[in-house]
């Protein structure tokens, strides 16, 4: 009888309509149950979806001239980012086209954008890879206010870029348009999709959000907090980076030779030098802090705000940027929002408090749209570092069965796992 | 009742599943950050300290180096990468792999010399064995049977030899076309080049002396096999980041 009572929650759950597709760890089979390890190492090679080699992909990099004024107003050492680059992989004949939006600070050629490209290309799609609106090149070459974080502005910038890509590639035979983004790029994709309902340039057939932040402020607070973990092995003589290199040195001594293969990280985590959760968190946090420094420096310089670089400071290709790097590096995401994003938002849009900003830039702002748009789906992980309590509840309520929740993967660590790859393709096929 | 009984194994299995899974809240969220030990004041400055420290690479010629970095960036975009694309267009992959193997096989000569100079017997034997197998069975190095036999390529250069005997890195240098280096490694590069000329393995030095096409092919192959792309770090501080990682990675190679 007791056993029967245990069935009640199960039956109750079955009775609820449109439940999210939750997958148990055993059915899922993704081997890394540590979210920090998954985030850093991503999927073991042998479990990744099989995709074509780069040599077999017909792809090229192109560039767009979107902000000619910046060619004069930006210092000389910005020459590589005065035009916006993007990558196009083309099929031989007519095919659907997927736009891929990269995550925080990421270039269009970032590893995760590349692996999504390989996957969709192998399934017969043309693929256009775009840099994140928070990335150095996008801010300089494509962004109107160069102060990323205000999601509607970022979506408009992205939309203009996508239209310019379409115009430049007007001979490419495209049957339908699809949109996918990961991490911050997924939040961007949601706003772009909403914008497209009004503008109708693409009429996306399907839009896929992979590991989006739900509350943007929760996500950046989590990331800022990662560099506050208690790490062992750091003292007056050894900084955190030095400690990592020392561990690597000892590891290679044992191994006998240096090997930089993809398997390195798994093997390393099996060795006595393995990193603790706190150390891995610090490493992930450091990477994001470097992105925050790039955003802080670039946004300040383009808008001549004088917080990091004095407005008339002469900069040429030989100028040392170290003093500005030192200053920008001390500004985390929270500092960037307080010092640059909020003042810009207040000046441009008569904005109010931080709470209002959060509501406007997070997924909450699109709740109604997301609830009724059956063409949009989310894939997320139960152990993603950028989420806070309640975020998955919001996704369940808003997306219903269009949410696929994986039990493992950390932040985007399972993006190229076979099962995820299959689900992505199935969703696009409809 | 019988139907319910058939559910029992399922329920028992579900019980064991839970034992493996990380505890989740009512939404199914496992709250990964809750397991971390944080600095109680959240005022730790270790990221800043470590990054400041990483900027302390000896770089007295910074202005020159930065200009050279931009020169190389343009050279790469306008000459090297287009050359690689043309090369990929006109050759099938097995030819390119053969070319890479061939030049890599030539590179075993400086590796062998430098392993001996560093008294690394095992590595010298590894290089010798690779050289013999790849040259004889691999037909002049075009195939790489040695790697399949488990002899991993482990390169050693004269910069590492100097480092091994205590020569410091010296000032950071960005070399024309070749990219990040320092005084020690640039010297090493010149010596390795000399070793290859002297040994004249497979008459390569002689042949390439009379035929600039071979040297050009080697340059294109080097670019083809190097993954690094300028702008890929996508940071206004790429120069600083490359400088630190290069310097630290070379230390790692020297120590190992």
XYZ file of C-alpha atoms in Angstrom:
686
model
C 0.000 0.000 0.000
C 2.821 2.332 0.886
C 4.265 1.660 -2.497
C 0.991 2.712 -4.058
C 0.998 5.965 -2.143
C 4.321 6.789 -3.665
C 2.649 6.679 -7.034
C 0.386 9.591 -6.264
C 2.838 12.374 -7.061
C 3.695 10.530 -10.252
C 0.069 10.342 -11.300
C -0.490 13.959 -10.332
C 2.435 14.937 -12.467
C 1.037 13.016 -15.412
C -2.259 14.819 -15.077
C -0.662 18.251 -15.542
C -0.687 19.387 -19.145
C 2.340 20.307 -21.236
C 5.093 19.317 -18.846
C 8.683 20.154 -19.667
C 10.692 17.227 -20.971
C 12.956 16.310 -18.065
C 15.582 13.682 -18.642
C 17.091 11.515 -15.922
C 20.902 11.345 -15.650
C 20.830 7.637 -16.538
C 18.756 8.045 -19.676
C 20.832 11.029 -20.610
C 24.216 9.339 -20.297
C 26.306 12.508 -20.152
C 29.268 11.421 -18.030
C 30.343 14.632 -16.271
C 28.196 15.172 -13.189
C 30.334 18.068 -11.980
C 28.927 21.294 -13.488
C 32.267 23.119 -13.283
C 34.116 20.330 -15.025
C 31.427 20.127 -17.718
C 31.574 23.886 -18.276
C 35.349 23.841 -18.757
C 35.939 20.527 -20.474
C 32.640 20.149 -22.377
C 31.716 16.832 -23.969
C 34.291 14.012 -24.222
C 35.357 13.606 -27.840
C 33.940 10.142 -28.341
C 30.487 11.251 -27.205
C 30.225 14.235 -29.505
C 27.965 14.262 -32.510
C 29.825 13.261 -35.651
C 30.336 16.326 -37.812
C 32.307 17.088 -40.990
C 35.928 18.238 -40.899
C 36.586 21.941 -41.466
C 38.240 21.084 -44.762
C 34.980 19.609 -46.018
C 32.923 22.695 -45.228
C 32.533 25.303 -47.948
C 32.987 28.375 -45.759
C 34.449 31.852 -45.863
C 34.759 34.950 -43.729
C 33.146 38.161 -44.973
C 32.917 41.647 -43.570
C 30.321 44.399 -43.470
C 30.808 48.144 -43.402
C 28.084 49.260 -41.031
C 29.444 52.278 -39.194
C 31.664 54.284 -41.560
C 31.891 57.143 -39.038
C 33.842 54.904 -36.651
C 36.549 54.477 -39.280
C 37.577 58.032 -38.461
C 36.606 58.334 -34.840
C 38.266 55.164 -33.532
C 42.021 55.014 -32.831
C 44.338 53.318 -35.337
C 44.823 50.172 -33.318
C 41.120 49.411 -33.803
C 41.683 48.818 -37.518
C 40.802 45.099 -37.407
C 37.347 45.851 -35.941
C 36.258 48.781 -38.082
C 34.356 46.355 -40.292
C 32.234 43.581 -38.828
C 33.345 40.098 -39.762
C 31.076 37.087 -39.990
C 31.418 33.547 -41.332
C 29.179 31.856 -43.851
C 29.141 28.130 -44.577
C 27.200 27.502 -47.758
C 25.466 24.431 -49.175
C 25.620 23.752 -52.906
C 21.974 24.394 -53.706
C 18.944 26.008 -52.112
C 18.784 25.304 -48.383
C 17.443 26.761 -45.146
C 19.757 29.180 -43.350
C 20.608 29.223 -39.634
C 21.927 32.326 -37.894
C 24.067 31.435 -34.869
C 24.523 34.130 -32.187
C 27.585 33.666 -29.962
C 27.706 33.966 -26.155
C 29.153 36.675 -23.905
C 32.169 38.406 -25.452
C 32.541 35.621 -27.998
C 33.776 36.018 -31.551
C 31.921 34.441 -34.454
C 34.719 31.870 -34.681
C 34.477 30.849 -30.989
C 34.600 27.102 -30.360
C 30.925 26.710 -29.424
C 29.722 28.755 -32.406
C 31.929 26.585 -34.610
C 30.513 23.364 -33.237
C 26.943 24.549 -33.816
C 27.952 25.488 -37.357
C 29.377 22.017 -38.001
C 26.239 20.370 -36.676
C 23.752 22.410 -38.710
C 25.952 22.372 -41.791
C 26.125 18.595 -41.660
C 22.317 18.509 -41.587
C 22.097 20.547 -44.790
C 21.695 24.128 -43.575
C 23.578 27.217 -44.703
C 25.060 28.689 -41.531
C 25.912 32.302 -40.682
C 28.009 32.784 -37.535
C 27.714 36.108 -35.720
C 29.756 37.646 -32.910
C 28.012 38.539 -29.674
C 26.818 42.141 -29.275
C 29.038 42.177 -26.172
C 32.145 41.334 -28.159
C 34.923 43.764 -29.025
C 34.411 43.562 -32.795
C 30.622 43.872 -32.689
C 30.701 46.837 -30.309
C 33.185 48.693 -32.478
C 31.833 47.843 -35.919
C 28.088 47.330 -35.569
C 26.643 48.654 -32.355
C 24.929 52.061 -32.365
C 25.521 52.951 -28.717
C 28.328 50.467 -28.085
C 26.940 49.875 -24.602
C 25.695 46.281 -24.718
C 23.324 44.823 -22.156
C 20.146 46.661 -23.053
C 18.560 43.698 -24.804
C 16.244 45.584 -27.167
C 19.093 47.722 -28.510
C 21.286 44.661 -28.875
C 18.495 42.948 -30.812
C 18.119 45.921 -33.150
C 21.874 45.988 -33.779
C 21.837 42.265 -34.476
C 18.839 42.609 -36.742
C 20.559 45.249 -38.843
C 23.610 42.991 -39.103
C 21.465 40.062 -40.199
C 19.727 42.173 -42.821
C 23.107 43.394 -44.084
C 24.322 39.795 -44.303
C 21.247 38.880 -46.291
C 21.831 41.833 -48.644
C 25.505 40.978 -49.117
C 24.641 37.316 -49.794
C 21.586 38.032 -51.924
C 22.581 35.361 -54.445
C 22.530 32.627 -51.827
C 19.374 30.546 -52.360
C 17.681 30.411 -48.958
C 14.446 28.502 -48.394
C 13.720 29.389 -44.737
C 15.379 31.174 -41.842
C 16.224 29.696 -38.454
C 17.799 31.262 -35.406
C 19.875 29.794 -32.602
C 21.871 31.351 -29.772
C 23.728 30.003 -26.758
C 24.323 31.618 -23.386
C 23.817 35.393 -23.708
C 23.340 34.816 -27.439
C 20.187 32.851 -26.564
C 18.734 35.853 -24.738
C 19.638 37.957 -27.797
C 17.929 35.421 -30.062
C 14.681 35.692 -28.085
C 14.640 39.483 -28.477
C 15.598 39.259 -32.158
C 12.758 36.815 -32.762
C 10.277 39.179 -31.127
C 11.592 42.082 -33.221
C 11.183 39.981 -36.346
C 7.472 39.518 -35.645
C 7.113 43.252 -36.264
C 9.691 43.720 -38.982
C 9.072 40.454 -40.866
C 12.433 40.369 -42.663
C 13.087 36.723 -41.906
C 9.949 35.114 -40.463
C 12.032 32.605 -38.558
C 10.622 29.145 -38.836
C 12.157 27.948 -35.559
C 14.141 29.696 -32.837
C 16.266 27.741 -30.363
C 17.600 29.176 -27.107
C 20.458 27.181 -25.576
C 21.287 27.878 -21.909
C 19.931 31.457 -21.856
C 20.157 33.642 -18.760
C 16.640 34.087 -17.380
C 17.307 36.987 -15.062
C 20.316 38.740 -16.572
C 21.300 40.260 -13.260
C 21.296 36.893 -11.473
C 23.571 35.566 -14.185
C 26.119 38.357 -14.050
C 26.063 38.323 -10.233
C 26.806 34.602 -10.294
C 29.661 35.132 -12.720
C 31.077 38.028 -10.697
C 30.899 35.866 -7.586
C 32.898 33.001 -9.088
C 36.189 34.855 -8.551
C 35.375 35.082 -4.845
C 35.801 31.381 -4.106
C 38.362 30.239 -1.560
C 41.148 28.761 -3.636
C 43.923 26.673 -2.129
C 47.535 26.996 -3.187
C 47.492 30.755 -3.669
C 49.872 32.761 -1.465
C 52.109 35.823 -1.587
C 54.492 34.234 -4.064
C 52.043 32.326 -6.208
C 49.107 33.912 -7.966
C 46.135 31.912 -9.155
C 47.365 31.710 -12.751
C 50.855 30.688 -11.632
C 49.331 27.939 -9.552
C 47.486 26.578 -12.590
C 50.688 26.609 -14.632
C 52.592 24.900 -11.817
C 49.973 22.173 -11.718
C 50.309 21.760 -15.470
C 54.088 21.550 -15.167
C 53.857 18.812 -12.543
C 51.237 17.004 -14.577
C 53.411 16.998 -17.709
C 56.425 15.864 -15.682
C 54.503 12.780 -14.674
C 53.200 12.218 -18.150
C 56.623 12.680 -19.732
C 55.602 14.925 -22.592
C 53.367 17.849 -23.443
C 50.107 16.957 -25.049
C 47.521 19.574 -25.920
C 44.782 17.305 -27.211
C 41.121 17.675 -26.332
C 41.440 14.778 -23.952
C 43.909 16.758 -21.820
C 41.272 18.147 -19.480
C 39.735 14.779 -18.594
C 43.077 13.199 -18.061
C 44.213 16.175 -15.995
C 41.155 15.929 -13.761
C 42.009 12.267 -13.092
C 45.546 13.175 -11.979
C 46.677 14.225 -8.478
C 46.910 17.789 -9.799
C 43.178 17.919 -10.421
C 41.456 21.246 -9.762
C 38.937 21.607 -6.952
C 35.455 22.997 -7.614
C 36.566 26.326 -6.149
C 39.591 26.472 -8.436
C 37.517 25.637 -11.499
C 34.952 28.268 -10.489
C 37.754 30.806 -10.164
C 39.026 29.865 -13.613
C 35.584 30.257 -15.201
C 35.057 33.504 -13.304
C 38.424 34.838 -14.514
C 37.549 34.219 -18.149
C 34.307 36.150 -17.704
C 36.092 38.945 -15.858
C 38.422 39.340 -18.841
C 35.308 39.710 -21.013
C 33.965 42.299 -18.589
C 37.255 44.203 -18.887
C 37.002 44.171 -22.690
C 33.428 45.484 -22.596
C 34.277 48.144 -20.010
C 37.280 49.410 -21.963
C 35.676 49.310 -25.413
C 32.367 50.877 -24.420
C 34.140 53.654 -22.537
C 36.534 54.393 -25.379
C 33.963 54.426 -28.185
C 31.643 56.688 -26.207
C 34.536 58.787 -24.850
C 33.208 58.601 -21.319
C 36.623 59.080 -19.765
C 36.173 56.429 -17.070
C 39.024 54.258 -18.326
C 40.725 56.149 -21.151
C 40.991 59.953 -21.069
C 38.843 61.176 -23.980
C 41.615 62.828 -25.950
C 44.400 60.443 -25.120
C 46.429 59.851 -28.317
C 46.428 56.157 -29.248
C 48.227 54.641 -32.230
C 49.407 51.141 -33.079
C 52.479 51.477 -30.872
C 50.668 52.814 -27.784
C 50.714 50.627 -24.712
C 47.205 49.801 -23.545
C 48.411 48.280 -20.298
C 47.375 51.184 -18.036
C 43.829 50.956 -19.413
C 43.772 47.187 -19.149
C 44.734 47.531 -15.474
C 41.907 49.951 -14.880
C 39.273 48.081 -16.917
C 40.150 44.756 -15.328
C 39.074 46.069 -11.929
C 35.545 46.574 -13.206
C 33.296 43.500 -13.053
C 29.898 43.136 -14.764
C 28.095 44.820 -11.890
C 30.478 47.780 -12.112
C 29.978 48.011 -15.875
C 26.200 48.085 -15.437
C 26.359 50.719 -12.730
C 28.924 52.965 -14.367
C 28.052 52.682 -18.039
C 24.862 50.794 -18.887
C 22.480 52.439 -16.411
C 23.654 56.017 -17.134
C 23.318 55.353 -20.892
C 19.853 53.836 -20.420
C 18.707 56.769 -18.303
C 19.992 59.263 -20.832
C 18.559 57.493 -23.887
C 15.331 56.028 -22.589
C 14.579 58.003 -19.466
C 15.211 54.793 -17.539
C 14.646 54.321 -13.838
C 15.936 51.879 -11.238
C 18.089 48.796 -11.527
C 15.021 46.616 -10.881
C 13.252 48.165 -13.850
C 16.299 47.651 -16.023
C 16.470 43.980 -15.010
C 12.810 43.501 -15.936
C 13.347 45.081 -19.320
C 16.504 43.228 -20.319
C 15.708 39.737 -18.975
C 13.484 37.019 -20.445
C 10.659 38.367 -18.231
C 10.192 41.201 -20.704
C 9.141 38.661 -23.352
C 7.067 36.376 -21.140
C 3.788 36.706 -23.077
C 5.479 36.455 -26.433
C 7.458 33.376 -25.423
C 4.379 31.711 -23.945
C 2.368 31.869 -27.148
C 5.167 31.404 -29.717
C 5.254 27.712 -30.433
C 8.236 28.165 -32.761
C 10.585 28.993 -29.868
C 12.122 26.298 -27.671
C 14.659 26.263 -24.845
C 17.317 23.760 -23.894
C 18.747 24.212 -20.431
C 20.684 22.358 -17.781
C 19.586 21.692 -14.224
C 23.099 22.509 -13.018
C 23.824 25.648 -15.041
C 25.989 28.160 -13.141
C 24.268 31.225 -14.558
C 20.827 30.371 -13.153
C 19.353 31.250 -9.794
C 16.523 29.718 -7.743
C 13.186 30.151 -9.516
C 14.638 30.592 -12.997
C 13.837 27.067 -14.115
C 10.351 27.511 -12.663
C 9.927 30.546 -14.911
C 11.073 28.532 -17.924
C 8.658 25.695 -17.062
C 5.715 28.069 -16.732
C 6.575 30.032 -19.848
C 7.683 27.336 -22.270
C 5.870 24.250 -20.976
C 6.812 21.275 -23.088
C 9.041 23.446 -25.261
C 11.605 23.386 -22.440
C 14.036 20.470 -22.487
C 15.842 20.269 -19.167
C 19.026 18.190 -19.103
C 20.196 16.939 -15.710
C 23.848 17.718 -16.420
C 26.113 19.846 -18.553
C 26.924 22.933 -16.454
C 26.936 26.060 -18.568
C 26.872 24.981 -22.245
C 29.139 21.996 -21.531
C 26.796 19.544 -23.288
C 26.208 21.615 -26.407
C 28.015 19.187 -28.697
C 26.864 16.029 -26.912
C 25.179 13.568 -29.306
C 21.851 13.617 -27.525
C 21.668 17.420 -27.504
C 22.730 17.557 -31.139
C 19.968 15.125 -32.084
C 17.375 17.146 -30.156
C 18.477 20.367 -31.849
C 18.143 18.892 -35.315
C 14.809 17.276 -34.466
C 13.440 20.581 -33.242
C 14.494 22.385 -36.405
C 13.072 19.652 -38.602
C 9.766 20.149 -36.795
C -2.997 -4.896 -8.428
C -0.806 -6.909 -10.711
C -0.412 -3.910 -12.893
C 0.804 -1.880 -9.947
C 3.232 -4.614 -9.039
C 4.789 -4.378 -12.434
C 5.556 -0.774 -11.619
C 7.560 -1.737 -8.539
C 10.896 -2.369 -10.248
C 10.486 0.992 -11.925
C 9.948 2.709 -8.595
C 12.876 0.935 -7.020
C 15.000 1.977 -9.945
C 13.772 5.523 -9.503
C 14.936 5.360 -5.893
C 18.450 4.411 -6.907
C 18.457 7.064 -9.601
C 17.898 9.708 -6.987
C 20.873 8.480 -5.033
C 23.137 9.315 -7.966
C 21.627 12.615 -8.942
C 22.658 15.857 -7.290
C 19.923 17.146 -5.004
C 17.547 19.442 -6.843
C 14.994 21.959 -5.598
C 11.281 21.823 -6.495
C 12.022 23.263 -9.959
C 14.670 20.639 -10.607
C 17.506 23.148 -10.182
C 20.634 21.808 -8.455
C 22.026 25.192 -7.355
C 25.647 24.481 -8.259
C 27.026 27.610 -6.590
C 25.670 26.566 -3.179
C 28.345 23.891 -2.842
C 31.228 26.316 -3.290
C 33.164 27.815 -0.408
C 33.248 31.571 -0.880
C 35.374 34.201 0.698
C 33.023 35.488 3.434
C 33.495 39.193 2.635
C 33.325 38.654 -1.129
C 36.154 41.173 -1.311
C 38.958 38.934 -2.503
C 41.166 40.580 -5.131
C 42.905 37.452 -6.392
C 41.735 37.862 -9.989
C 43.107 41.407 -10.085
C 46.347 40.422 -8.366
C 46.957 37.446 -10.668
C 46.188 39.493 -13.773
C 48.455 42.374 -12.682
C 51.176 39.848 -12.076
C 50.632 38.326 -15.526
C 51.292 41.722 -17.094
C 54.787 41.759 -15.637
C 56.563 40.316 -18.673
C 59.842 42.023 -19.549
C 58.937 44.076 -22.631
C 61.229 47.106 -23.091
C 60.553 47.251 -26.836
C 56.782 47.316 -26.372
C 56.116 50.104 -28.854
C 58.101 48.345 -31.586
C 56.558 44.998 -30.672
C 53.028 46.348 -30.883
C 53.675 47.807 -34.310
C 55.157 44.503 -35.425
C 52.110 42.694 -34.007
C 49.837 44.873 -36.163
C 52.136 44.353 -39.161
C 51.929 40.577 -38.701
C 48.166 40.762 -38.247
C 47.842 42.481 -41.640
C 50.370 40.182 -43.299
C 48.369 37.239 -42.010
C 45.045 38.567 -43.280
C 46.248 39.780 -46.631
C 48.989 37.309 -47.570
C 49.285 34.225 -45.380
C 45.645 33.230 -44.958
C 44.746 33.841 -48.620
C 47.782 31.706 -49.531
C 46.538 28.942 -47.236
C 43.057 29.143 -48.813
C 44.581 28.862 -52.291
C 46.681 25.919 -51.126
C 43.598 24.189 -49.699
C 41.776 24.836 -52.941
C 44.372 23.278 -55.255
C 45.467 20.286 -53.151
C 43.511 17.290 -51.859
C 43.793 16.651 -48.140
C 46.076 13.616 -48.348
C 48.615 15.744 -50.198
C 48.503 18.435 -47.512
C 48.873 15.831 -44.778
C 51.842 14.379 -46.652
C 53.450 17.801 -46.918
C 52.911 18.462 -43.197
C 54.374 15.078 -42.316
C 57.374 15.677 -44.527
C 58.288 18.999 -42.904
C 57.523 17.649 -39.486
C 59.913 14.776 -40.172
C 62.650 17.265 -41.061
C 61.925 18.946 -37.735
C 63.044 15.762 -35.942
C 66.656 16.721 -36.738
C 66.762 19.789 -34.453
C 64.662 17.847 -31.913
C 67.259 15.072 -31.889
C 70.172 17.531 -31.612
C 68.509 19.493 -28.813
C 67.442 16.391 -26.886
C 71.101 15.327 -26.890
C 72.221 18.799 -25.826
C 69.762 18.662 -22.914
C 70.911 15.129 -22.008
C 67.399 13.794 -22.530
C 68.284 10.272 -23.655
C 64.776 8.913 -23.880
C 63.582 11.799 -25.989
C 66.628 11.542 -28.273
C 65.812 7.872 -28.801
C 62.206 8.740 -29.514
C 63.276 11.295 -32.125
C 65.747 8.844 -33.706
C 63.152 6.098 -33.904
C 60.581 8.455 -35.393
C 63.097 9.712 -37.905
C 64.026 6.206 -39.006
C 60.515 4.762 -39.184
C 59.047 7.778 -40.891
C 61.872 8.181 -43.368
C 62.122 4.504 -44.331
C 58.617 3.082 -43.899
C 56.951 6.492 -44.341
C 58.816 7.106 -47.605
C 60.900 10.165 -46.803
C 58.505 11.316 -44.079
C 55.383 11.672 -46.207
C 53.569 9.196 -43.952
C 53.781 9.143 -40.210
C 53.744 5.461 -39.158
C 55.719 6.305 -35.984
C 52.770 8.074 -34.353
C 50.626 5.006 -35.029
C 53.251 2.898 -33.315
C 52.817 5.081 -30.238
C 55.906 7.255 -30.700
C 54.437 10.679 -30.037
C 56.128 13.673 -31.616
C 57.864 15.680 -28.882
C 59.655 18.645 -30.303
C 62.699 20.285 -28.703
C 64.347 23.447 -29.956
C 67.475 25.388 -29.096
C 65.480 27.995 -27.182
C 64.422 25.175 -24.831
C 68.019 23.948 -24.633
C 69.168 27.420 -23.602
C 66.333 27.605 -21.080
C 67.200 24.190 -19.725
C 70.746 25.398 -18.937
C 69.460 28.445 -17.137
C 69.401 31.153 -19.805
C 66.524 33.521 -18.938
C 63.835 34.467 -21.488
C 65.209 37.941 -22.103
C 63.021 40.727 -23.435
C 59.827 39.822 -25.288
C 60.081 40.203 -29.058
C 57.519 40.052 -31.823
C 59.369 38.766 -34.877
C 58.331 39.754 -38.393
C 55.993 37.085 -39.835
C 56.931 34.563 -37.110
C 55.150 36.302 -34.254
C 55.708 36.085 -30.487
C 59.201 35.245 -29.252
C 61.880 36.558 -26.920
C 65.609 37.138 -27.149
C 66.432 33.589 -26.025
C 63.982 31.851 -28.336
C 64.847 34.060 -31.312
C 68.504 33.077 -30.857
C 67.414 29.461 -30.613
C 65.484 29.759 -33.842
C 68.610 30.950 -35.676
C 70.671 28.066 -34.241
C 68.049 25.453 -35.181
C 67.997 26.835 -38.693
C 71.797 26.480 -38.794
C 71.612 22.866 -37.546
C 69.172 21.962 -40.301
C 71.407 23.591 -42.941
C 74.472 21.756 -41.653
C 72.867 18.327 -41.466
C 71.240 18.730 -44.874
C 68.965 15.733 -44.223
C 67.436 14.241 -47.404
C 69.284 17.015 -49.311
C 66.523 19.338 -48.192
C 68.749 22.314 -47.346
C 70.489 22.096 -50.692
C 67.281 21.708 -52.661
C 65.448 24.532 -50.892
C 68.472 26.793 -51.374
C 68.099 26.545 -55.113
C 64.317 26.447 -55.156
C 62.451 29.210 -53.250
C 59.180 27.371 -53.980
C 60.074 24.746 -51.376
C 60.605 27.389 -48.704
C 57.332 29.035 -49.682
C 55.552 25.685 -49.400
C 57.045 25.213 -45.956
C 55.793 28.643 -44.878
C 52.311 27.925 -46.181
C 52.343 24.529 -44.489
C 53.405 26.153 -41.203
C 50.484 28.556 -41.421
C 48.155 25.733 -42.480
C 49.044 23.680 -39.414
C 48.944 26.614 -36.961
C 45.497 27.059 -35.445
C 46.006 30.567 -34.111
C 44.020 33.329 -35.815
C 44.566 36.985 -35.082
C 41.470 38.498 -33.566
C 40.227 35.146 -32.302
C 40.682 36.150 -28.666
C 38.557 39.108 -29.713
C 39.919 41.407 -27.083
C 41.437 44.880 -27.329
C 44.085 43.380 -25.043
C 45.018 40.472 -27.274
C 48.641 41.652 -27.368
C 48.984 41.382 -23.577
C 47.210 38.023 -23.445
C 49.310 36.478 -26.202
C 52.463 37.808 -24.557
C 51.654 36.208 -21.222
C 50.482 32.891 -22.607
C 53.480 32.614 -24.945
C 55.949 33.339 -22.163
C 54.306 30.964 -19.697
C 53.846 28.198 -22.263
C 57.546 28.384 -23.172
C 58.474 28.112 -19.476
C 56.306 25.034 -19.360
C 58.100 23.496 -22.347
C 61.495 24.297 -20.833
C 60.587 22.834 -17.424
C 59.122 19.674 -18.833
